[in-house]
Short mmCIF file of C-alpha atoms in Angstrom, two decimals:
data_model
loop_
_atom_site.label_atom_id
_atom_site.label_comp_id
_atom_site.label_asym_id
_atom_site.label_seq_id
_atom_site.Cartn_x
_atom_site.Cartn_y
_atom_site.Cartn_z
CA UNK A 1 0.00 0.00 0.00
CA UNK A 2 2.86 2.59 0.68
CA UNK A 3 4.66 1.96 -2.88
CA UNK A 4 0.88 2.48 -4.15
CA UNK A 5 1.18 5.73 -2.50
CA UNK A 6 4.53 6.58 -3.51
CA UNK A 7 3.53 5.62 -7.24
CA UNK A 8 0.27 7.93 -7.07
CA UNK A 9 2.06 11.02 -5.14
CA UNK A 10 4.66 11.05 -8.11
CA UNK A 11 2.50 10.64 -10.97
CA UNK A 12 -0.23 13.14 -9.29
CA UNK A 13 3.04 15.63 -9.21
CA UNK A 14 3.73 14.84 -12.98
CA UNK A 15 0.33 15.35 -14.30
CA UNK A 16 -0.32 18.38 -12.14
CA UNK A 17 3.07 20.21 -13.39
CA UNK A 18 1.58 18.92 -16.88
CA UNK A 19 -1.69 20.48 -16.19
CA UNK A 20 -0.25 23.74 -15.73
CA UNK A 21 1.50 23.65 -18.83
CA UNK A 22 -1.85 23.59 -20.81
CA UNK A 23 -3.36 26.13 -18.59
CA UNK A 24 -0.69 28.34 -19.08
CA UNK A 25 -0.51 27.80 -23.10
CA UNK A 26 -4.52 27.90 -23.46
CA UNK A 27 -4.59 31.22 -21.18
CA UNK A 28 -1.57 32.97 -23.32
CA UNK A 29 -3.14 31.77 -26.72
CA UNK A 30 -6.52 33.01 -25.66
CA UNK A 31 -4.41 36.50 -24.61
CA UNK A 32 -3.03 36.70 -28.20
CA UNK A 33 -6.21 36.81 -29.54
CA UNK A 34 -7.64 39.42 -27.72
CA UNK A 35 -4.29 41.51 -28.34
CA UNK A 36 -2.82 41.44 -25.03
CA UNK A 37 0.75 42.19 -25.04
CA UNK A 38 3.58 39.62 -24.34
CA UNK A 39 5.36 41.17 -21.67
CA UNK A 40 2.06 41.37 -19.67
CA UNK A 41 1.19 37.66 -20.99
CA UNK A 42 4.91 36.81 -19.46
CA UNK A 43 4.76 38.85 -16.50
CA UNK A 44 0.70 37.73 -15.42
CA UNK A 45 -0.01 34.23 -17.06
CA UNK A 46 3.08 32.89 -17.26
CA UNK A 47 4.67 34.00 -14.15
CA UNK A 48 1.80 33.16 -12.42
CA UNK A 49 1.52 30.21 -13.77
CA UNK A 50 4.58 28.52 -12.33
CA UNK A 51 2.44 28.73 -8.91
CA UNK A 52 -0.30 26.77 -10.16
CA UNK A 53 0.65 23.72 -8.24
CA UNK A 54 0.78 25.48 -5.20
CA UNK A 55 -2.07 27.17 -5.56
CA UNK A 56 -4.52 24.16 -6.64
CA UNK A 57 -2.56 22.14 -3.31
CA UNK A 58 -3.51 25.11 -0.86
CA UNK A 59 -6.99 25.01 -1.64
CA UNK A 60 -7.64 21.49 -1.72
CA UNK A 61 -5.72 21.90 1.57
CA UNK A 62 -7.82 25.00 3.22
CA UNK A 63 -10.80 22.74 2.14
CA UNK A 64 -9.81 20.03 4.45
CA UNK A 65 -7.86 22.11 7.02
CA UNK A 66 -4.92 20.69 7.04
CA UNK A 67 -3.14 24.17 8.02
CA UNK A 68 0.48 22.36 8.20
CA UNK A 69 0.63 21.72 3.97
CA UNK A 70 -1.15 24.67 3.27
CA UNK A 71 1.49 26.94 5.18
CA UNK A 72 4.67 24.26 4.53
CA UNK A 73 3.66 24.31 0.84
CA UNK A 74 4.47 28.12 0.22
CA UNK A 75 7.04 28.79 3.11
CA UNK A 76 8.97 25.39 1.31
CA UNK A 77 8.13 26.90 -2.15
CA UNK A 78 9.32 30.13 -1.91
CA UNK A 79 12.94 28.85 0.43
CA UNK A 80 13.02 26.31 -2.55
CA UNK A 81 12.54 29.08 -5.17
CA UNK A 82 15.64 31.23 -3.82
CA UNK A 83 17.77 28.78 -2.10
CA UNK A 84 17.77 25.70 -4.87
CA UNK A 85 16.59 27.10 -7.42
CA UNK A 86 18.44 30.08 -7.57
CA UNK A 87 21.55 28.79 -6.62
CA UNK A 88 21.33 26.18 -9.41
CA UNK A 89 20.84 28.43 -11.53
CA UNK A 90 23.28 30.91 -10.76
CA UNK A 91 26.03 28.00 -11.05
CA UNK A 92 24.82 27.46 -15.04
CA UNK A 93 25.35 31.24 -15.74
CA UNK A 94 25.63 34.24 -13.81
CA UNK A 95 22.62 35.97 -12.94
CA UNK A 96 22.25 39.75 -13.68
CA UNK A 97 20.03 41.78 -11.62
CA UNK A 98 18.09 45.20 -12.82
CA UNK A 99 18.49 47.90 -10.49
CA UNK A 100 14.77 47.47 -10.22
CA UNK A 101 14.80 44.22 -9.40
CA UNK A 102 16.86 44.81 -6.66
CA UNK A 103 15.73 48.04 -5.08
CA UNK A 104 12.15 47.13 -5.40
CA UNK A 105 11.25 43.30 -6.70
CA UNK A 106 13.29 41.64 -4.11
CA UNK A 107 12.75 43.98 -0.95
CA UNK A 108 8.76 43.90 -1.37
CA UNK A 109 9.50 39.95 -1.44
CA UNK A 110 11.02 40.62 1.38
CA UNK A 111 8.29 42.77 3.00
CA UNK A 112 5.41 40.02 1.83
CA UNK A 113 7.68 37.50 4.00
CA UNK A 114 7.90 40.23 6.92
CA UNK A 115 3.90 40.87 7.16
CA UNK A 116 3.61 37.13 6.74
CA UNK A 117 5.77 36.45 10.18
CA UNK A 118 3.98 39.42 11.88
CA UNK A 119 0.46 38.07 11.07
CA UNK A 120 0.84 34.43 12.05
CA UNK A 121 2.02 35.41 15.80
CA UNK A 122 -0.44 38.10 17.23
CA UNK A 123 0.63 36.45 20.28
CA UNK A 124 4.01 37.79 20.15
CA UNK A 125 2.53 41.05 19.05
CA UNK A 126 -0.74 41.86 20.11
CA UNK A 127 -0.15 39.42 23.77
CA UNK A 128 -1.58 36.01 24.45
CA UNK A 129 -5.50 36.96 24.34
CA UNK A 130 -4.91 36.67 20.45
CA UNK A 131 -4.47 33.29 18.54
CA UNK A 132 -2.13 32.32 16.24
CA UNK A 133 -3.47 32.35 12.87
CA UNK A 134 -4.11 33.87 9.80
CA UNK A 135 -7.35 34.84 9.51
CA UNK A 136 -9.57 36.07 6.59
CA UNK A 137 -9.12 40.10 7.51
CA UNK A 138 -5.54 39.12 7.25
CA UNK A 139 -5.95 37.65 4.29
CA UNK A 140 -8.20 40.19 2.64
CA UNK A 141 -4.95 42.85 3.45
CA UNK A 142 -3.07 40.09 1.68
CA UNK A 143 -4.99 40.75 -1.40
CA UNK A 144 -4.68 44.18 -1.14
CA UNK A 145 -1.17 44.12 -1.04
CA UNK A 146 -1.00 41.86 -4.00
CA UNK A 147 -3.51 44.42 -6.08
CA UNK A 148 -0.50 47.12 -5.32
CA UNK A 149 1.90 44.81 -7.21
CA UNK A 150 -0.44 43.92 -10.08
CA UNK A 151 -0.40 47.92 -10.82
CA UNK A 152 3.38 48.32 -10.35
CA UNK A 153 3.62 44.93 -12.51
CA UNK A 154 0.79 47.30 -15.30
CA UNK A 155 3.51 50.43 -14.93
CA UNK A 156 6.62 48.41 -15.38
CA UNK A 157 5.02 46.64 -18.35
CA UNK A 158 4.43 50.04 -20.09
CA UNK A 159 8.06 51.29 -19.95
CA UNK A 160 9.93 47.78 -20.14
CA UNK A 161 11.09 47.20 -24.22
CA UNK A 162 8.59 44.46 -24.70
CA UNK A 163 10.08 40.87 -25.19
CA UNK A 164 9.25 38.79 -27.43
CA UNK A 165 8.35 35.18 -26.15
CA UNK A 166 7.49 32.37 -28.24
CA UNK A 167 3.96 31.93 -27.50
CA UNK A 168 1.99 29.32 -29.80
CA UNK A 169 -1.04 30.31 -30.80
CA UNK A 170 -4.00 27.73 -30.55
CA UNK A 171 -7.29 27.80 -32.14
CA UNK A 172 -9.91 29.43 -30.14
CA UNK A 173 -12.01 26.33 -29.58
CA UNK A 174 -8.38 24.64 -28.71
CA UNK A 175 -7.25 27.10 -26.39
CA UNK A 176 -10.50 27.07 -24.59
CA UNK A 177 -10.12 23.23 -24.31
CA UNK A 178 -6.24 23.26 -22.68
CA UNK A 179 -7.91 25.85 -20.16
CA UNK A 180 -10.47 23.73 -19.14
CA UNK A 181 -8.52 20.44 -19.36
CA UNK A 182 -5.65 22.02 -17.23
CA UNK A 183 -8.29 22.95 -14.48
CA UNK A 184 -10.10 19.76 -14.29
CA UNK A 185 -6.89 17.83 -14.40
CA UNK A 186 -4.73 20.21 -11.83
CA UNK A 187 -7.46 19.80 -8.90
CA UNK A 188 -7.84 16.15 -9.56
CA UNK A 189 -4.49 15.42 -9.68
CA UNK A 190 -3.53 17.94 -6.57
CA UNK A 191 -6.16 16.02 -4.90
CA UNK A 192 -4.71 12.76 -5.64
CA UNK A 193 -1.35 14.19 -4.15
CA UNK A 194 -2.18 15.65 -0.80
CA UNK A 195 -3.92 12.81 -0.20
CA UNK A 196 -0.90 10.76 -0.68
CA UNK A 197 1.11 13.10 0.65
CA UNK A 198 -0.50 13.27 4.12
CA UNK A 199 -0.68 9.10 4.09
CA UNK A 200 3.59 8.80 3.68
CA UNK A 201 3.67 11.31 6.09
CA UNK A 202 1.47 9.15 8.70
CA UNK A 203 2.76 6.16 7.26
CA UNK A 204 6.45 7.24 8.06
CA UNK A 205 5.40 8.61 11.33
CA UNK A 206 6.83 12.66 10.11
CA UNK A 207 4.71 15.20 10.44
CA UNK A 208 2.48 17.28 7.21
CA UNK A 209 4.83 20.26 8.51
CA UNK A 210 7.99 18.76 7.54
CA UNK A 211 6.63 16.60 4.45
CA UNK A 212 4.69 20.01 3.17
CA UNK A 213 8.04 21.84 3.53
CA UNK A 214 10.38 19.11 1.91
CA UNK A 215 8.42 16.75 -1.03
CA UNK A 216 5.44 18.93 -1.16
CA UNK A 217 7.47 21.90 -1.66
CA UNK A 218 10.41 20.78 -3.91
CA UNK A 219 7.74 19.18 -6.04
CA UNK A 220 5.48 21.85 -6.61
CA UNK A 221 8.62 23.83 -7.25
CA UNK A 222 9.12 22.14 -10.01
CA UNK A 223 8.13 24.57 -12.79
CA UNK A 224 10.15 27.34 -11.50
CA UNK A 225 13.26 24.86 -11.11
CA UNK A 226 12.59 24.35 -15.06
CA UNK A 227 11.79 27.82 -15.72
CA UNK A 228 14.57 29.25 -14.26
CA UNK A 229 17.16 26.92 -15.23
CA UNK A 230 16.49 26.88 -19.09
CA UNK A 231 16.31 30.88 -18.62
CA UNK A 232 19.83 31.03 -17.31
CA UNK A 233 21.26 28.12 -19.54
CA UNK A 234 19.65 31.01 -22.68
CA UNK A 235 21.08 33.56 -20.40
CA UNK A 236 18.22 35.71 -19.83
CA UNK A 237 18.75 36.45 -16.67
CA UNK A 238 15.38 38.86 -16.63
CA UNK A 239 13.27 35.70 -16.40
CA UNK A 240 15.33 33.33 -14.35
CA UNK A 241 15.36 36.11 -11.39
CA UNK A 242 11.55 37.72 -12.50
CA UNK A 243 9.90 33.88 -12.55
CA UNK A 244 11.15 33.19 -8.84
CA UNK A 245 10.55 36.92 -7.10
CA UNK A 246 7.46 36.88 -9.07
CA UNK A 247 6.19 33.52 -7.67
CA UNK A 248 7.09 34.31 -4.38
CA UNK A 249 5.12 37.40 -4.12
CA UNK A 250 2.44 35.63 -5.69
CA UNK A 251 2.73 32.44 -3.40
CA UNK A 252 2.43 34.92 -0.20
CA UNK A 253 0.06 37.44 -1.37
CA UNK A 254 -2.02 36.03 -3.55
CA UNK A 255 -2.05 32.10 -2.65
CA UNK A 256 -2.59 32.61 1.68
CA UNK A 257 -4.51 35.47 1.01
CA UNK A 258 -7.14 32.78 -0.83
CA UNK A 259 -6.02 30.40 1.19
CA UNK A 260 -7.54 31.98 4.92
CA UNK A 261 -10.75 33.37 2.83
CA UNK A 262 -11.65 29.87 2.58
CA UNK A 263 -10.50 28.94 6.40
CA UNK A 264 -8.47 30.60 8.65
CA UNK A 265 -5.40 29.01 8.53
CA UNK A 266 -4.11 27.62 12.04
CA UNK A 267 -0.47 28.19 12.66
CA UNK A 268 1.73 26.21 15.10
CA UNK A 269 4.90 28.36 16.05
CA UNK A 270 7.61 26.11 14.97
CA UNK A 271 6.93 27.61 11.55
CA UNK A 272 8.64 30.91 12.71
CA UNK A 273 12.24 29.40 12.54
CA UNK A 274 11.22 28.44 8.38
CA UNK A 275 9.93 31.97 8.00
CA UNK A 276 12.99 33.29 9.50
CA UNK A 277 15.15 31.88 6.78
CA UNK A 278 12.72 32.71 4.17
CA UNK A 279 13.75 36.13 5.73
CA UNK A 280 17.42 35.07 5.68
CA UNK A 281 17.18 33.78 2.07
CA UNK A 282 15.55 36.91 0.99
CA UNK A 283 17.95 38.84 2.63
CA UNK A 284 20.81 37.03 1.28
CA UNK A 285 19.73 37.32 -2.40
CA UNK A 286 19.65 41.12 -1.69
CA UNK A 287 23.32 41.36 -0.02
CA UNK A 288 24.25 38.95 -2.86
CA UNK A 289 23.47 42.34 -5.57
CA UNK A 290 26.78 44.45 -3.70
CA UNK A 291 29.36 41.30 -3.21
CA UNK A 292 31.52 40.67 -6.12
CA UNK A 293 30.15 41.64 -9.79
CA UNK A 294 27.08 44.20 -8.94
CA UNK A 295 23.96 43.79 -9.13
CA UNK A 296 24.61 39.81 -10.30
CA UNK A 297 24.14 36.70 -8.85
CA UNK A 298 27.61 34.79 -9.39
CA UNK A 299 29.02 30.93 -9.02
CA UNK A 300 30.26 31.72 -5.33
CA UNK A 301 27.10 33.20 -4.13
CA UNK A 302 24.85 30.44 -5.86
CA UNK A 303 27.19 28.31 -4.34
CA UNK A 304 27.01 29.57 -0.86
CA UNK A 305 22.97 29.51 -1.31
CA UNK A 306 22.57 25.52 -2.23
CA UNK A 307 25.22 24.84 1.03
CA UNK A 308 22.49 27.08 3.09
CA UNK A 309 19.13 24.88 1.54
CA UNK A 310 21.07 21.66 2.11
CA UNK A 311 21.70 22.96 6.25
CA UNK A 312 18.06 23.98 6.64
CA UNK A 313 17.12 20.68 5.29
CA UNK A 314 19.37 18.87 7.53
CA UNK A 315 17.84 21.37 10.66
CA UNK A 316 14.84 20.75 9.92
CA UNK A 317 15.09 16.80 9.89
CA UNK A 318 16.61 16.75 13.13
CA UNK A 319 13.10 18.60 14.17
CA UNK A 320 10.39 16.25 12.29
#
């Protein structure tokens, strides 16, 4: 029965990253024929996109409260996204950074990570008459916050020199049909894989925190890891950095913020030491843009991010 598991949780994870693929090409197809502009298709669908898995996971997982994957899934993700995924690709080809990017992308990451930490412990800040959770107003202030970076993404968009992606263009009946096939087949088969997830994790007596922040978040990671990597390997370093800031915003903002509409999300406090290096990570990637070349993410700093992923891991074992 636990091979069954293993077999289902892996190809659940293949079809769902496979799922988002068709989502993502019927949505951009169906934006080509309305006119829409590639570098808003890039920086909206297909940015965006990437997070799919996580997003479909968190609200199969607010559905059935199990708060542990829904906060391990995008804490994981987004140490994952900057950590792994970064440093790996940072060791293809160096990374260069726009000035926005790192004055403004990468700081507000930052920030979304900071108001993150500060909601989940009113506790800590408000004294113990307040429980530790994050609860729909804090999720509705989420959402806010993530409207603000849809209009900076609008303004940025307008002044950018527009890049030309290879986006295939689909009938309109087709495109239609990869949108609606990538839905039906992303909650079914993120369905499929938090249930499996949750019975290794009982099976192999660990908790849903630490399976949520390792498997669950690696995996649905997966499409940024590809992303990314391919981006530097062409070095275009504008999407490799973009795809991962982009997602992490998104994951925070965007994906909790649904997340506690549909239940408040309970939060147990051994969560702060992962969202303190998320802050570390985030903070690192920032001192990273004035250490060696400027403004560029080089071998010895991707380096000296994978070492720091493969110690949290190993911390965060000794604590499952």
């Amino acid at each position: 029965m636990f091979f069954l598991q293993v077999i289902i949780c892996l190809v659940s994870l293949f079809v769902l990253i496979k799922s988002a693929d068709f989502f993502v090409a019927g949505s951009s197809s169906i934006a080509k024929h309305f006119k829409v502009s590639q570098i808003v298709i890039g920086l909206t669908l297909v940015s965006m996109g990437t997070s799919l898995p996580e997003l479909v996971i968190n609200i199969i997982s607010s559905f059935s409260k199990h708060n542990d994957i829904v906060l391990g899934n995008i804490i994981g993700s987004n140490i994952t996204n900057i950590l792994l995924i970064l440093g790996i690709s940072g060791l293809i080809n160096p990374i260069v950074v726009k000035k926005n990017t790192t004055y403004k992308e990468i700081p507000f990451s930052f920030f979304a990570a900071f108001i993150l930490f500060i909601f989940l412990n009113d506790d800590l800040i408000n004294g113990s008459d307040f429980s530790n959770s994050l609860s729909r107003s804090e999720g509705m202030v989420f959402l806010i916050f993530f409207i603000f970076f849809l209009y900076y993404i609008i303004k940025i968009a307008k002044v950018e020199p527009v890049v030309e992606e290879n986006i295939k263009i689909f009938s309109f009946r087709k495109s239609i049909l990869f949108i609606i096939a990538g839905m039906i087949f992303l909650f079914v088969s993120a369905k499929f894989f938090v249930s499996s997830a949750i019975f290794i994790a009982r099976f192999l007596k660990i908790s849903e925190a630490f399976i949520s922040l390792t498997v669950v978040a690696v995996g649905t990671s997966l499409p940024e890891l590809v992303t990314s990597a391919v981006a530097s390997y062409k070095k275009n370093s504008d999407i490799a950095i973009g795809n991962i800031i982009g997602s992490n915003i998104f994951n925070i903002l965007f994906i909790l913020g649904i997340s506690s509409l549909i239940n408040n999300v309970g939060y147990k406090q051994f969560f702060n030491f992962d969202i303190l290096v998320l802050l570390y990570s985030t903070f690192l990637l920032f001192g990273l843009m004035f250490l060696g070349k400027k403004h560029s993410i080089g071998k010895k700093g991707s380096f000296f991010m994978l070492i720091s992923y493969l110690v949290y891991l190993y911390l965060i074992t000794l604590r499952k």
